[in-house]
Amino acid sequence: APVQAQVNAEALRPDPLGAGWSRSVEGSLALATGNVDVLDVGGAARVQLQTVRPGPVPFLRQRGLVAVSARYAARADAAYVDQAFAHARWTAMWWPRVGSDVFAQYQHNQFLRLRGRAIAGVGVRAELVHRAALLVWAGSGYMFEHDRIAVAPGAADPPTSAEHRSTSYLTARLALAEGRLLVQHTAYAQPRLDAPADVRVLDELEVLARVTTVFAFGATLGVLYDSAPPTAVESTDVRLLSTVRATF
């Protein structure tokens, strides 16, 4: 998925309730030479181990995952995308529909003036709808965030900051054509606890078409809003990215 200053930890997975180990890799590439020289390359990888409660539609019991992603793009040898992140999360469903999340994350995004952002947090997770064709789940919790900013010339932004935020999300996943076409929508809101008007919102729509049990083609449309970005950074980003995915 596109790497932004917010990251969708609930990214679409072909088999979200499969037990055992799973691994996936994704890649994107755009290359043009001649009148316009463009290079845009990105990749992501995910490793996950989970256990489930048996049933017609299994309920998640525990899940541990590590996800990494990076993207670099340049035009005429001048970079305009340079970003990466790493995310680790442990989800424990103490009851079939209610559980907890513990997570940590580190990322950078040069063109949002984000030299580095370290995050750690905990939260509660709930399964709202649990059917083979439709899954809906939500979560809410607390996170601590430490940012290092590349301050714009002449700006009064602090180069570092430490913030306490709440983080809440809602995800709906729809499986069509006997699971060969998957559609997932996730919305995040992350206001500062001491200044609720300072809020970040991420809205992401993902579509994945499974060609085989291993390979799939997908597209992701993401809208990112930050009510208080660093000076010289726009408050809203809209990104559309296509990918090829292999899941084992």
PDB file of C-alpha atoms in Angstrom:
ATOM      1  CA  ALA A   1       0.000   0.000   0.000  1.00  0.00           C
ATOM      2  CA  PRO A   2       1.135   3.618  -0.410  1.00  0.00           C
ATOM      3  CA  VAL A   3       3.417   4.753   2.384  1.00  0.00           C
ATOM      4  CA  GLN A   4       2.135   7.952   3.975  1.00  0.00           C
ATOM      5  CA  ALA A   5       2.605   9.846   7.223  1.00  0.00           C
ATOM      6  CA  GLN A   6      -0.175   7.626   8.512  1.00  0.00           C
ATOM      7  CA  VAL A   7      -0.120   3.900   7.881  1.00  0.00           C
ATOM      8  CA  ASN A   8      -3.058   1.539   7.486  1.00  0.00           C
ATOM      9  CA  ALA A   9      -2.200  -1.379   9.776  1.00  0.00           C
ATOM     10  CA  GLU A  10      -5.456  -3.086   8.747  1.00  0.00           C
ATOM     11  CA  ALA A  11      -4.380  -3.431   5.105  1.00  0.00           C
ATOM     12  CA  LEU A  12      -6.344  -5.922   3.034  1.00  0.00           C
ATOM     13  CA  ARG A  13      -5.180  -9.536   3.342  1.00  0.00           C
ATOM     14  CA  PRO A  14      -6.414 -12.329   1.035  1.00  0.00           C
ATOM     15  CA  ASP A  15      -7.059 -14.725   3.942  1.00  0.00           C
ATOM     16  CA  PRO A  16      -7.442 -12.728   7.176  1.00  0.00           C
ATOM     17  CA  LEU A  17      -8.591 -15.740   9.225  1.00  0.00           C
ATOM     18  CA  GLY A  18      -6.148 -18.402   8.022  1.00  0.00           C
ATOM     19  CA  ALA A  19      -4.238 -20.152  10.798  1.00  0.00           C
ATOM     20  CA  GLY A  20      -0.449 -20.439  10.890  1.00  0.00           C
ATOM     21  CA  TRP A  21       2.243 -18.530   9.058  1.00  0.00           C
ATOM     22  CA  SER A  22       1.621 -16.304   6.050  1.00  0.00           C
ATOM     23  CA  ARG A  23       3.970 -14.128   4.041  1.00  0.00           C
ATOM     24  CA  SER A  24       3.248 -11.619   1.286  1.00  0.00           C
ATOM     25  CA  VAL A  25       5.300  -9.395  -0.985  1.00  0.00           C
ATOM     26  CA  GLU A  26       4.150  -6.563  -3.235  1.00  0.00           C
ATOM     27  CA  GLY A  27       5.847  -4.461  -5.874  1.00  0.00           C
ATOM     28  CA  SER A  28       5.162  -1.491  -8.101  1.00  0.00           C
ATOM     29  CA  LEU A  29       7.290  -0.058 -10.889  1.00  0.00           C
ATOM     30  CA  ALA A  30       6.963   2.799 -13.354  1.00  0.00           C
ATOM     31  CA  LEU A  31       9.801   3.679 -15.734  1.00  0.00           C
ATOM     32  CA  ALA A  32       9.966   6.160 -18.597  1.00  0.00           C
ATOM     33  CA  THR A  33      12.905   7.499 -20.610  1.00  0.00           C
ATOM     34  CA  GLY A  34      13.189   9.873 -23.538  1.00  0.00           C
ATOM     35  CA  ASN A  35      11.420  13.232 -23.391  1.00  0.00           C
ATOM     36  CA  VAL A  36      10.614  12.635 -19.725  1.00  0.00           C
ATOM     37  CA  ASP A  37      12.734  10.509 -17.392  1.00  0.00           C
ATOM     38  CA  VAL A  38      10.698   8.973 -14.565  1.00  0.00           C
ATOM     39  CA  LEU A  39      11.501   6.211 -12.085  1.00  0.00           C
ATOM     40  CA  ASP A  40       8.948   5.096  -9.488  1.00  0.00           C
ATOM     41  CA  VAL A  41       9.637   1.908  -7.561  1.00  0.00           C
ATOM     42  CA  GLY A  42       8.006   0.572  -4.416  1.00  0.00           C
ATOM     43  CA  GLY A  43       7.737  -2.597  -2.425  1.00  0.00           C
ATOM     44  CA  ALA A  44       6.196  -4.075   0.691  1.00  0.00           C
ATOM     45  CA  ALA A  45       6.529  -7.269   2.684  1.00  0.00           C
ATOM     46  CA  ARG A  46       4.517  -8.762   5.512  1.00  0.00           C
ATOM     47  CA  VAL A  47       5.074 -11.748   7.822  1.00  0.00           C
ATOM     48  CA  GLN A  48       2.267 -12.950  10.056  1.00  0.00           C
ATOM     49  CA  LEU A  49       1.577 -15.762  12.513  1.00  0.00           C
ATOM     50  CA  GLN A  50      -1.917 -16.271  13.867  1.00  0.00           C
ATOM     51  CA  THR A  51      -4.160 -18.758  15.633  1.00  0.00           C
ATOM     52  CA  VAL A  52      -7.937 -18.964  15.305  1.00  0.00           C
ATOM     53  CA  ARG A  53     -10.977 -20.403  17.050  1.00  0.00           C
ATOM     54  CA  PRO A  54     -12.360 -23.161  14.785  1.00  0.00           C
ATOM     55  CA  GLY A  55     -15.786 -22.688  13.239  1.00  0.00           C
ATOM     56  CA  PRO A  56     -17.632 -22.173   9.926  1.00  0.00           C
ATOM     57  CA  VAL A  57     -16.158 -18.650   9.929  1.00  0.00           C
ATOM     58  CA  PRO A  58     -13.197 -18.833  12.347  1.00  0.00           C
ATOM     59  CA  PHE A  59     -12.679 -16.111  14.930  1.00  0.00           C
ATOM     60  CA  LEU A  60      -9.191 -14.739  15.419  1.00  0.00           C
ATOM     61  CA  ARG A  61      -7.473 -15.834  18.635  1.00  0.00           C
ATOM     62  CA  GLN A  62      -3.984 -14.237  18.411  1.00  0.00           C
ATOM     63  CA  ARG A  63      -1.982 -12.577  15.654  1.00  0.00           C
ATOM     64  CA  GLY A  64       1.571 -11.303  15.475  1.00  0.00           C
ATOM     65  CA  LEU A  65       2.729  -9.413  12.405  1.00  0.00           C
ATOM     66  CA  VAL A  66       5.602  -7.369  11.039  1.00  0.00           C
ATOM     67  CA  ALA A  67       5.092  -5.212   7.928  1.00  0.00           C
ATOM     68  CA  VAL A  68       7.620  -3.056   6.053  1.00  0.00           C
ATOM     69  CA  SER A  69       7.233  -0.849   3.007  1.00  0.00           C
ATOM     70  CA  ALA A  70       9.267   1.643   0.966  1.00  0.00           C
ATOM     71  CA  ARG A  71       8.829   3.769  -2.132  1.00  0.00           C
ATOM     72  CA  TYR A  72      11.164   6.002  -4.142  1.00  0.00           C
ATOM     73  CA  ALA A  73      10.281   8.101  -7.176  1.00  0.00           C
ATOM     74  CA  ALA A  74      12.367  10.551  -9.217  1.00  0.00           C
ATOM     75  CA  ARG A  75      11.831  12.673 -12.311  1.00  0.00           C
ATOM     76  CA  ALA A  76      14.806  14.028 -14.243  1.00  0.00           C
ATOM     77  CA  ASP A  77      17.061  12.726 -11.415  1.00  0.00           C
ATOM     78  CA  ALA A  78      15.168  14.776  -8.794  1.00  0.00           C
ATOM     79  CA  ALA A  79      13.369  12.715  -6.170  1.00  0.00           C
ATOM     80  CA  TYR A  80       9.766  13.573  -5.349  1.00  0.00           C
ATOM     81  CA  VAL A  81       8.900  10.503  -3.207  1.00  0.00           C
ATOM     82  CA  ASP A  82      11.243   9.067  -0.569  1.00  0.00           C
ATOM     83  CA  GLN A  83       9.490   7.213   2.235  1.00  0.00           C
ATOM     84  CA  ALA A  84       9.486   4.006   4.266  1.00  0.00           C
ATOM     85  CA  PHE A  85       7.969   2.460   7.362  1.00  0.00           C
ATOM     86  CA  ALA A  86       8.112  -0.583   9.632  1.00  0.00           C
ATOM     87  CA  HIS A  87       5.188  -1.719  11.796  1.00  0.00           C
ATOM     88  CA  ALA A  88       4.879  -4.491  14.396  1.00  0.00           C
ATOM     89  CA  ARG A  89       1.634  -5.502  16.119  1.00  0.00           C
ATOM     90  CA  TRP A  90       0.301  -8.163  18.488  1.00  0.00           C
ATOM     91  CA  THR A  91      -3.448  -8.724  18.564  1.00  0.00           C
ATOM     92  CA  ALA A  92      -4.954 -10.957  21.263  1.00  0.00           C
ATOM     93  CA  MET A  93      -8.695 -11.686  21.152  1.00  0.00           C
ATOM     94  CA  TRP A  94      -9.449 -12.634  24.758  1.00  0.00           C
ATOM     95  CA  TRP A  95     -13.072 -13.333  23.787  1.00  0.00           C
ATOM     96  CA  PRO A  96     -14.311 -14.187  20.272  1.00  0.00           C
ATOM     97  CA  ARG A  97     -15.392 -10.611  19.551  1.00  0.00           C
ATOM     98  CA  VAL A  98     -13.292  -8.485  21.947  1.00  0.00           C
ATOM     99  CA  GLY A  99      -9.530  -8.241  22.350  1.00  0.00           C
ATOM    100  CA  SER A 100      -6.498  -5.953  22.532  1.00  0.00           C
ATOM    101  CA  ASP A 101      -3.795  -4.514  20.277  1.00  0.00           C
ATOM    102  CA  VAL A 102      -0.199  -3.611  21.162  1.00  0.00           C
ATOM    103  CA  PHE A 103       1.826  -1.920  18.416  1.00  0.00           C
ATOM    104  CA  ALA A 104       4.999  -0.034  17.523  1.00  0.00           C
ATOM    105  CA  GLN A 105       5.981   1.775  14.335  1.00  0.00           C
ATOM    106  CA  TYR A 106       8.791   3.802  12.794  1.00  0.00           C
ATOM    107  CA  GLN A 107       8.678   5.746   9.533  1.00  0.00           C
ATOM    108  CA  HIS A 108      10.105   8.604   7.507  1.00  0.00           C
ATOM    109  CA  ASN A 109       8.732  10.646   4.625  1.00  0.00           C
ATOM    110  CA  GLN A 110      11.096  13.195   3.124  1.00  0.00           C
ATOM    111  CA  PHE A 111       8.482  15.154   1.202  1.00  0.00           C
ATOM    112  CA  LEU A 112       6.201  15.579   4.191  1.00  0.00           C
ATOM    113  CA  ARG A 113       9.303  16.902   6.029  1.00  0.00           C
ATOM    114  CA  LEU A 114       9.143  13.904   8.347  1.00  0.00           C
ATOM    115  CA  ARG A 115      12.691  12.878   9.240  1.00  0.00           C
ATOM    116  CA  GLY A 116      11.404  10.223  11.607  1.00  0.00           C
ATOM    117  CA  ARG A 117       8.286   9.272  13.531  1.00  0.00           C
ATOM    118  CA  ALA A 118       8.316   6.678  16.309  1.00  0.00           C
ATOM    119  CA  ILE A 119       4.990   5.420  17.657  1.00  0.00           C
ATOM    120  CA  ALA A 120       3.960   2.994  20.382  1.00  0.00           C
ATOM    121  CA  GLY A 121       0.462   2.283  21.623  1.00  0.00           C
ATOM    122  CA  VAL A 122      -2.221  -0.025  22.999  1.00  0.00           C
ATOM    123  CA  GLY A 123      -5.890  -0.390  22.197  1.00  0.00           C
ATOM    124  CA  VAL A 124      -9.123  -2.381  22.277  1.00  0.00           C
ATOM    125  CA  ARG A 125     -10.412  -4.266  19.233  1.00  0.00           C
ATOM    126  CA  ALA A 126     -13.965  -5.487  18.517  1.00  0.00           C
ATOM    127  CA  GLU A 127     -15.493  -7.730  15.831  1.00  0.00           C
ATOM    128  CA  LEU A 128     -18.802  -6.109  14.818  1.00  0.00           C
ATOM    129  CA  VAL A 129     -19.912  -8.274  11.872  1.00  0.00           C
ATOM    130  CA  HIS A 130     -18.459 -11.737  11.318  1.00  0.00           C
ATOM    131  CA  ARG A 131     -19.636 -13.501   8.177  1.00  0.00           C
ATOM    132  CA  ALA A 132     -17.879 -15.236   5.312  1.00  0.00           C
ATOM    133  CA  ALA A 133     -18.807 -12.504   2.825  1.00  0.00           C
ATOM    134  CA  LEU A 134     -18.630  -9.525   5.191  1.00  0.00           C
ATOM    135  CA  LEU A 135     -16.304  -8.714   8.067  1.00  0.00           C
ATOM    136  CA  VAL A 136     -16.525  -5.461  10.023  1.00  0.00           C
ATOM    137  CA  TRP A 137     -14.216  -4.650  12.925  1.00  0.00           C
ATOM    138  CA  ALA A 138     -13.153  -1.563  14.859  1.00  0.00           C
ATOM    139  CA  GLY A 139     -10.590  -0.471  17.385  1.00  0.00           C
ATOM    140  CA  SER A 140      -9.661   2.440  19.611  1.00  0.00           C
ATOM    141  CA  GLY A 141      -6.724   3.184  21.863  1.00  0.00           C
ATOM    142  CA  TYR A 142      -3.856   5.400  22.962  1.00  0.00           C
ATOM    143  CA  MET A 143      -0.533   6.058  21.236  1.00  0.00           C
ATOM    144  CA  PHE A 144       2.589   8.034  22.064  1.00  0.00           C
ATOM    145  CA  GLU A 145       4.313   9.714  19.137  1.00  0.00           C
ATOM    146  CA  HIS A 146       7.774  11.266  18.797  1.00  0.00           C
ATOM    147  CA  ASP A 147       8.461  13.256  15.621  1.00  0.00           C
ATOM    148  CA  ARG A 148      11.584  14.747  14.072  1.00  0.00           C
ATOM    149  CA  ILE A 149      10.786  17.386  11.428  1.00  0.00           C
ATOM    150  CA  ALA A 150      12.878  18.943   8.668  1.00  0.00           C
ATOM    151  CA  VAL A 151      11.873  22.522   9.425  1.00  0.00           C
ATOM    152  CA  ALA A 152      11.208  24.739   6.391  1.00  0.00           C
ATOM    153  CA  PRO A 153      13.548  27.755   6.074  1.00  0.00           C
ATOM    154  CA  GLY A 154      12.284  30.600   8.245  1.00  0.00           C
ATOM    155  CA  ALA A 155       9.502  28.507   9.855  1.00  0.00           C
ATOM    156  CA  ALA A 156       8.910  28.474  13.599  1.00  0.00           C
ATOM    157  CA  ASP A 157       8.094  24.738  13.765  1.00  0.00           C
ATOM    158  CA  PRO A 158       9.872  22.845  16.556  1.00  0.00           C
ATOM    159  CA  PRO A 159      12.356  20.304  15.115  1.00  0.00           C
ATOM    160  CA  THR A 160      11.133  17.614  17.537  1.00  0.00           C
ATOM    161  CA  SER A 161       7.848  16.988  19.305  1.00  0.00           C
ATOM    162  CA  ALA A 162       6.270  14.438  21.655  1.00  0.00           C
ATOM    163  CA  GLU A 163       2.503  13.982  21.449  1.00  0.00           C
ATOM    164  CA  HIS A 164      -0.215  11.884  23.063  1.00  0.00           C
ATOM    165  CA  ARG A 165      -2.997  10.865  20.685  1.00  0.00           C
ATOM    166  CA  SER A 166      -6.008   8.628  20.572  1.00  0.00           C
ATOM    167  CA  THR A 167      -6.277   6.355  17.540  1.00  0.00           C
ATOM    168  CA  SER A 168      -9.537   4.855  16.290  1.00  0.00           C
ATOM    169  CA  TYR A 169     -10.373   2.904  13.153  1.00  0.00           C
ATOM    170  CA  LEU A 170     -13.267   1.143  11.429  1.00  0.00           C
ATOM    171  CA  THR A 171     -12.731  -1.492   8.714  1.00  0.00           C
ATOM    172  CA  ALA A 172     -15.240  -3.262   6.458  1.00  0.00           C
ATOM    173  CA  ARG A 173     -14.180  -6.139   4.200  1.00  0.00           C
ATOM    174  CA  LEU A 174     -16.409  -7.544   1.439  1.00  0.00           C
ATOM    175  CA  ALA A 175     -15.659 -10.795  -0.433  1.00  0.00           C
ATOM    176  CA  LEU A 176     -17.303 -11.204  -3.854  1.00  0.00           C
ATOM    177  CA  ALA A 177     -17.214 -13.847  -6.604  1.00  0.00           C
ATOM    178  CA  GLU A 178     -16.448 -16.645  -4.117  1.00  0.00           C
ATOM    179  CA  GLY A 179     -13.566 -14.673  -2.647  1.00  0.00           C
ATOM    180  CA  ARG A 180     -11.835 -13.895  -5.935  1.00  0.00           C
ATOM    181  CA  LEU A 181     -12.640 -10.172  -5.633  1.00  0.00           C
ATOM    182  CA  LEU A 182     -11.999  -8.456  -2.303  1.00  0.00           C
ATOM    183  CA  VAL A 183     -12.959  -4.899  -1.374  1.00  0.00           C
ATOM    184  CA  GLN A 184     -11.919  -3.285   1.902  1.00  0.00           C
ATOM    185  CA  HIS A 185     -12.454   0.195   3.337  1.00  0.00           C
ATOM    186  CA  THR A 186     -10.633   1.527   6.405  1.00  0.00           C
ATOM    187  CA  ALA A 187     -10.977   4.905   8.121  1.00  0.00           C
ATOM    188  CA  TYR A 188      -8.649   6.189  10.867  1.00  0.00           C
ATOM    189  CA  ALA A 189      -8.923   9.255  13.121  1.00  0.00           C
ATOM    190  CA  GLN A 190      -6.050  10.286  15.404  1.00  0.00           C
ATOM    191  CA  PRO A 191      -6.680  13.501  17.418  1.00  0.00           C
ATOM    192  CA  ARG A 192      -4.254  14.870  19.974  1.00  0.00           C
ATOM    193  CA  LEU A 193      -5.526  14.327  23.489  1.00  0.00           C
ATOM    194  CA  ASP A 194      -4.543  17.826  24.668  1.00  0.00           C
ATOM    195  CA  ALA A 195      -5.686  19.576  21.445  1.00  0.00           C
ATOM    196  CA  PRO A 196      -8.500  17.619  19.716  1.00  0.00           C
ATOM    197  CA  ALA A 197      -8.614  20.077  16.798  1.00  0.00           C
ATOM    198  CA  ASP A 198      -5.148  18.770  15.840  1.00  0.00           C
ATOM    199  CA  VAL A 199      -6.313  15.612  14.085  1.00  0.00           C
ATOM    200  CA  ARG A 200      -5.053  13.270  11.401  1.00  0.00           C
ATOM    201  CA  VAL A 201      -7.466  11.290   9.236  1.00  0.00           C
ATOM    202  CA  LEU A 202      -6.694   8.447   6.848  1.00  0.00           C
ATOM    203  CA  ASP A 203      -9.355   6.991   4.550  1.00  0.00           C
ATOM    204  CA  GLU A 204      -8.275   4.070   2.371  1.00  0.00           C
ATOM    205  CA  LEU A 205     -10.164   1.945  -0.159  1.00  0.00           C
ATOM    206  CA  GLU A 206      -8.502  -1.259  -1.395  1.00  0.00           C
ATOM    207  CA  VAL A 207      -9.516  -3.653  -4.174  1.00  0.00           C
ATOM    208  CA  LEU A 208      -7.791  -6.987  -4.778  1.00  0.00           C
ATOM    209  CA  ALA A 209      -8.509  -9.414  -7.643  1.00  0.00           C
ATOM    210  CA  ARG A 210      -7.117 -12.913  -7.094  1.00  0.00           C
ATOM    211  CA  VAL A 211      -5.757 -14.489 -10.280  1.00  0.00           C
ATOM    212  CA  THR A 212      -4.499 -17.654  -8.560  1.00  0.00           C
ATOM    213  CA  THR A 213      -4.175 -18.784  -4.951  1.00  0.00           C
ATOM    214  CA  VAL A 214      -0.773 -17.062  -4.922  1.00  0.00           C
ATOM    215  CA  PHE A 215      -0.940 -14.040  -7.263  1.00  0.00           C
ATOM    216  CA  ALA A 216      -3.313 -11.085  -7.224  1.00  0.00           C
ATOM    217  CA  PHE A 217      -3.617  -7.607  -8.723  1.00  0.00           C
ATOM    218  CA  GLY A 218      -4.800  -4.702  -6.613  1.00  0.00           C
ATOM    219  CA  ALA A 219      -5.350  -0.976  -6.356  1.00  0.00           C
ATOM    220  CA  THR A 220      -5.441   1.348  -3.362  1.00  0.00           C
ATOM    221  CA  LEU A 221      -6.965   4.824  -3.143  1.00  0.00           C
ATOM    222  CA  GLY A 222      -5.931   6.741  -0.048  1.00  0.00           C
ATOM    223  CA  VAL A 223      -6.867  10.186   1.273  1.00  0.00           C
ATOM    224  CA  LEU A 224      -4.708  11.585   4.073  1.00  0.00           C
ATOM    225  CA  TYR A 225      -5.620  14.741   6.028  1.00  0.00           C
ATOM    226  CA  ASP A 226      -3.492  16.447   8.666  1.00  0.00           C
ATOM    227  CA  SER A 227      -5.043  19.528  10.276  1.00  0.00           C
ATOM    228  CA  ALA A 228      -1.645  20.815  11.505  1.00  0.00           C
ATOM    229  CA  PRO A 229       1.097  19.742   9.085  1.00  0.00           C
ATOM    230  CA  PRO A 230       4.607  21.202   9.162  1.00  0.00           C
ATOM    231  CA  THR A 231       5.056  24.548   7.425  1.00  0.00           C
ATOM    232  CA  ALA A 232       5.222  24.192   3.604  1.00  0.00           C
ATOM    233  CA  VAL A 233       3.363  20.845   3.655  1.00  0.00           C
ATOM    234  CA  GLU A 234      -0.160  20.565   2.233  1.00  0.00           C
ATOM    235  CA  SER A 235      -2.850  19.370   4.639  1.00  0.00           C
ATOM    236  CA  THR A 236      -4.401  16.833   2.222  1.00  0.00           C
ATOM    237  CA  ASP A 237      -2.853  14.109   0.051  1.00  0.00           C
ATOM    238  CA  VAL A 238      -4.719  11.866  -2.396  1.00  0.00           C
ATOM    239  CA  ARG A 239      -2.876   8.814  -3.706  1.00  0.00           C
ATOM    240  CA  LEU A 240      -3.792   6.014  -6.113  1.00  0.00           C
ATOM    241  CA  LEU A 241      -1.460   3.043  -6.486  1.00  0.00           C
ATOM    242  CA  SER A 242      -1.701  -0.280  -8.302  1.00  0.00           C
ATOM    243  CA  THR A 243       0.168  -3.357  -7.095  1.00  0.00           C
ATOM    244  CA  VAL A 244       0.957  -6.969  -7.822  1.00  0.00           C
ATOM    245  CA  ARG A 245       0.850  -9.238  -4.763  1.00  0.00           C
ATOM    246  CA  ALA A 246       2.164 -12.730  -4.057  1.00  0.00           C
ATOM    247  CA  THR A 247       0.940 -14.473  -0.889  1.00  0.00           C
ATOM    248  CA  PHE A 248       2.328 -17.742   0.466  1.00  0.00           C
TER     249      PHE A 248
END
